[in-house]
């Protein structure tokens, strides 16, 4: 299901809001923040497990729900998200890692092009994925790419900050059969 205003392609959306976050240092992390109204969203299901990838401005939420347990990963600049973004976290079959990379304009341009292709390919393969492009800077994007397999559910995110020359990259994995919360 696609809920994307101003679509550029099936999975790349021109977001209708100004870029709000100013740097990677502002991002917080939560596994239990309340659901936020997404600007763009893609949902999918594998073996009764629902995966919803959601763009929240320059932030994201990924919700994985198997009917008994739900994880709601939120990386955002929100009042409800007060924990600092961890470099790594492991909890009951859930693994999270993040890193910040420096990127000049040329690297950002190449990354945005690669992300558009990757998001489109993953959507074509049936994996919920989405990318939002903010007005005013074609390199200001947030992207989520998921991969659903028999053994795990994983997703990668990219939050670009062209004005600071930064990219925040996160990787999350839930091993199937393990508790998700």
Coordinates of C-alpha atoms in Angstrom, one line a residue:
X1 CA 0.0 0.0 0.0
X2 CA 1.4 3.4 -0.9
X3 CA 0.5 6.6 0.9
X4 CA 2.8 9.0 -0.7
X5 CA 2.0 12.6 -1.8
X6 CA 3.9 14.0 -4.7
X7 CA 5.3 10.7 -6.0
X8 CA 8.4 10.7 -8.1
X9 CA 8.2 6.9 -8.6
X10 CA 6.3 4.1 -6.9
X11 CA 8.7 4.3 -3.9
X12 CA 10.4 7.7 -4.1
X13 CA 8.3 10.6 -2.9
X14 CA 8.7 14.4 -3.0
X15 CA 7.8 15.2 0.6
X16 CA 5.4 18.2 1.2
X17 CA 7.3 19.6 4.2
X18 CA 10.5 21.5 4.8
X19 CA 13.5 19.7 6.0
X20 CA 13.5 20.1 9.8
X21 CA 16.4 18.2 11.4
X22 CA 19.7 20.1 11.2
X23 CA 22.3 17.5 12.1
X24 CA 22.9 13.9 13.0
X25 CA 23.5 14.8 16.6
X26 CA 19.8 15.8 17.0
X27 CA 18.6 12.3 16.3
X28 CA 17.2 10.2 19.2
X29 CA 16.3 6.5 19.5
X30 CA 13.3 4.6 20.9
X31 CA 11.8 1.2 20.7
X32 CA 8.5 2.2 22.3
X33 CA 7.7 5.7 21.1
X34 CA 4.0 6.3 20.1
X35 CA 3.1 5.9 16.4
X36 CA 3.5 9.1 14.4
X37 CA 1.6 10.2 11.4
X38 CA 3.9 9.3 8.5
X39 CA 4.6 11.5 5.5
X40 CA 5.2 8.4 3.4
X41 CA 4.7 4.7 4.2
X42 CA 5.0 1.3 2.7
X43 CA 3.6 -1.9 4.4
X44 CA 4.3 -5.6 3.7
X45 CA 3.7 -9.0 5.3
X46 CA 5.6 -12.2 5.5
X47 CA 4.2 -15.3 7.3
X48 CA 1.8 -13.2 9.3
X49 CA 4.4 -10.6 10.4
X50 CA 3.5 -7.1 9.3
X51 CA 6.3 -4.7 8.5
X52 CA 5.6 -1.0 8.1
X53 CA 8.3 1.5 7.0
X54 CA 7.4 5.1 7.7
X55 CA 9.1 8.4 7.0
X56 CA 8.6 11.1 9.6
X57 CA 10.2 14.1 8.0
X58 CA 14.0 13.6 8.3
X59 CA 13.2 10.8 10.7
X60 CA 11.8 7.2 10.5
X61 CA 9.7 4.6 12.2
X62 CA 9.7 0.9 11.4
X63 CA 7.0 -1.1 13.0
X64 CA 7.2 -4.9 13.0
X65 CA 4.2 -6.7 14.5
X66 CA 3.5 -10.5 14.6
X67 CA 0.2 -10.2 16.4
X68 CA 1.7 -11.1 19.8
X69 CA 4.6 -8.6 20.0
X70 CA 5.4 -5.3 18.3
X71 CA 8.6 -3.4 18.0
X72 CA 8.4 0.3 17.0
X73 CA 11.9 1.5 16.1
X74 CA 11.9 5.3 16.0
X75 CA 14.9 7.4 15.0
X76 CA 13.8 11.0 15.2
X77 CA 14.0 14.4 16.7
X78 CA 10.8 14.2 18.8
X79 CA 10.0 15.1 22.4
X80 CA 9.0 11.4 23.0
X81 CA 12.4 10.2 21.7
X82 CA 14.9 11.2 24.4
X83 CA 17.6 8.5 24.3
X84 CA 20.7 9.3 22.2
X85 CA 21.2 7.3 19.0
X86 CA 23.3 4.3 20.1
X87 CA 26.2 3.0 18.0
X88 CA 24.9 -0.5 18.7
X89 CA 22.2 -2.3 20.7
X90 CA 21.2 -5.9 21.1
X91 CA 18.0 -7.1 22.8
X92 CA 16.2 -10.4 22.5
X93 CA 16.9 -11.2 18.9
X94 CA 16.8 -7.5 17.8
X95 CA 20.1 -5.9 16.6
X96 CA 20.6 -2.2 15.9
X97 CA 23.7 -0.3 14.7
X98 CA 24.3 3.2 13.5
X99 CA 27.1 5.3 12.2
X100 CA 27.6 8.8 10.9
X101 CA 29.6 9.3 7.7
X102 CA 31.0 12.5 6.2
X103 CA 29.8 13.2 2.6
X104 CA 30.5 16.0 0.2
X105 CA 28.1 17.1 -2.5
X106 CA 29.4 14.6 -5.1
X107 CA 29.1 11.7 -2.7
X108 CA 25.6 12.8 -1.6
X109 CA 24.5 13.0 -5.2
X110 CA 25.8 9.5 -6.0
X111 CA 24.3 8.1 -2.8
X112 CA 20.8 9.6 -3.5
X113 CA 20.9 8.1 -7.0
X114 CA 21.9 4.7 -5.6
X115 CA 19.2 4.8 -3.0
X116 CA 16.5 5.6 -5.5
X117 CA 17.5 2.5 -7.5
X118 CA 17.8 0.3 -4.4
X119 CA 14.5 1.4 -3.0
X120 CA 12.8 0.8 -6.3
X121 CA 14.4 -2.7 -6.7
X122 CA 13.4 -3.7 -3.2
X123 CA 9.8 -2.6 -3.7
X124 CA 9.7 -4.6 -7.0
X125 CA 10.9 -7.6 -5.0
X126 CA 8.0 -7.2 -2.5
X127 CA 10.0 -5.7 0.3
X128 CA 8.5 -2.5 1.9
X129 CA 10.9 0.4 1.1
X130 CA 10.5 4.1 0.7
X131 CA 12.5 7.2 0.1
X132 CA 11.5 10.8 0.7
X133 CA 13.1 13.8 -1.0
X134 CA 12.7 17.2 0.8
X135 CA 12.0 20.5 -1.0
X136 CA 14.9 22.8 -1.5
X137 CA 17.8 20.3 -1.7
X138 CA 17.7 17.2 -3.9
X139 CA 20.3 15.6 -1.6
X140 CA 18.2 16.0 1.5
X141 CA 16.6 12.5 1.8
X142 CA 15.5 9.9 4.2
X143 CA 15.3 6.3 2.9
X144 CA 14.3 2.9 4.3
X145 CA 15.0 -0.4 2.6
X146 CA 13.7 -3.6 4.1
X147 CA 14.5 -7.2 3.4
X148 CA 12.2 -10.0 4.5
X149 CA 13.6 -13.6 4.6
X150 CA 12.7 -16.9 6.2
X151 CA 15.3 -16.3 8.9
X152 CA 15.1 -12.5 9.6
X153 CA 13.6 -9.2 8.9
X154 CA 16.1 -6.4 8.4
X155 CA 16.1 -2.8 7.3
X156 CA 18.7 -0.1 6.5
X157 CA 18.0 3.6 6.8
X158 CA 19.8 6.7 5.5
X159 CA 19.2 10.2 6.8
X160 CA 21.2 12.8 4.8
X161 CA 22.2 16.2 6.2
X162 CA 23.6 18.1 3.2
X163 CA 24.0 21.3 5.1
X164 CA 26.3 19.5 7.6
X165 CA 27.8 17.1 5.1
X166 CA 26.6 14.1 7.1
X167 CA 24.8 10.8 6.5
X168 CA 23.4 8.7 9.3
X169 CA 23.2 5.1 8.4
X170 CA 21.3 2.5 10.5
X171 CA 21.0 -1.2 10.2
X172 CA 18.4 -3.3 12.1
X173 CA 17.8 -7.0 12.2
X174 CA 15.2 -9.1 13.9
X175 CA 16.0 -12.8 13.9
X176 CA 12.7 -14.7 13.3
X177 CA 11.7 -17.0 16.1
X178 CA 13.3 -14.7 18.7
X179 CA 11.3 -12.3 20.8
X180 CA 11.0 -8.9 19.2
X181 CA 10.6 -6.8 22.3

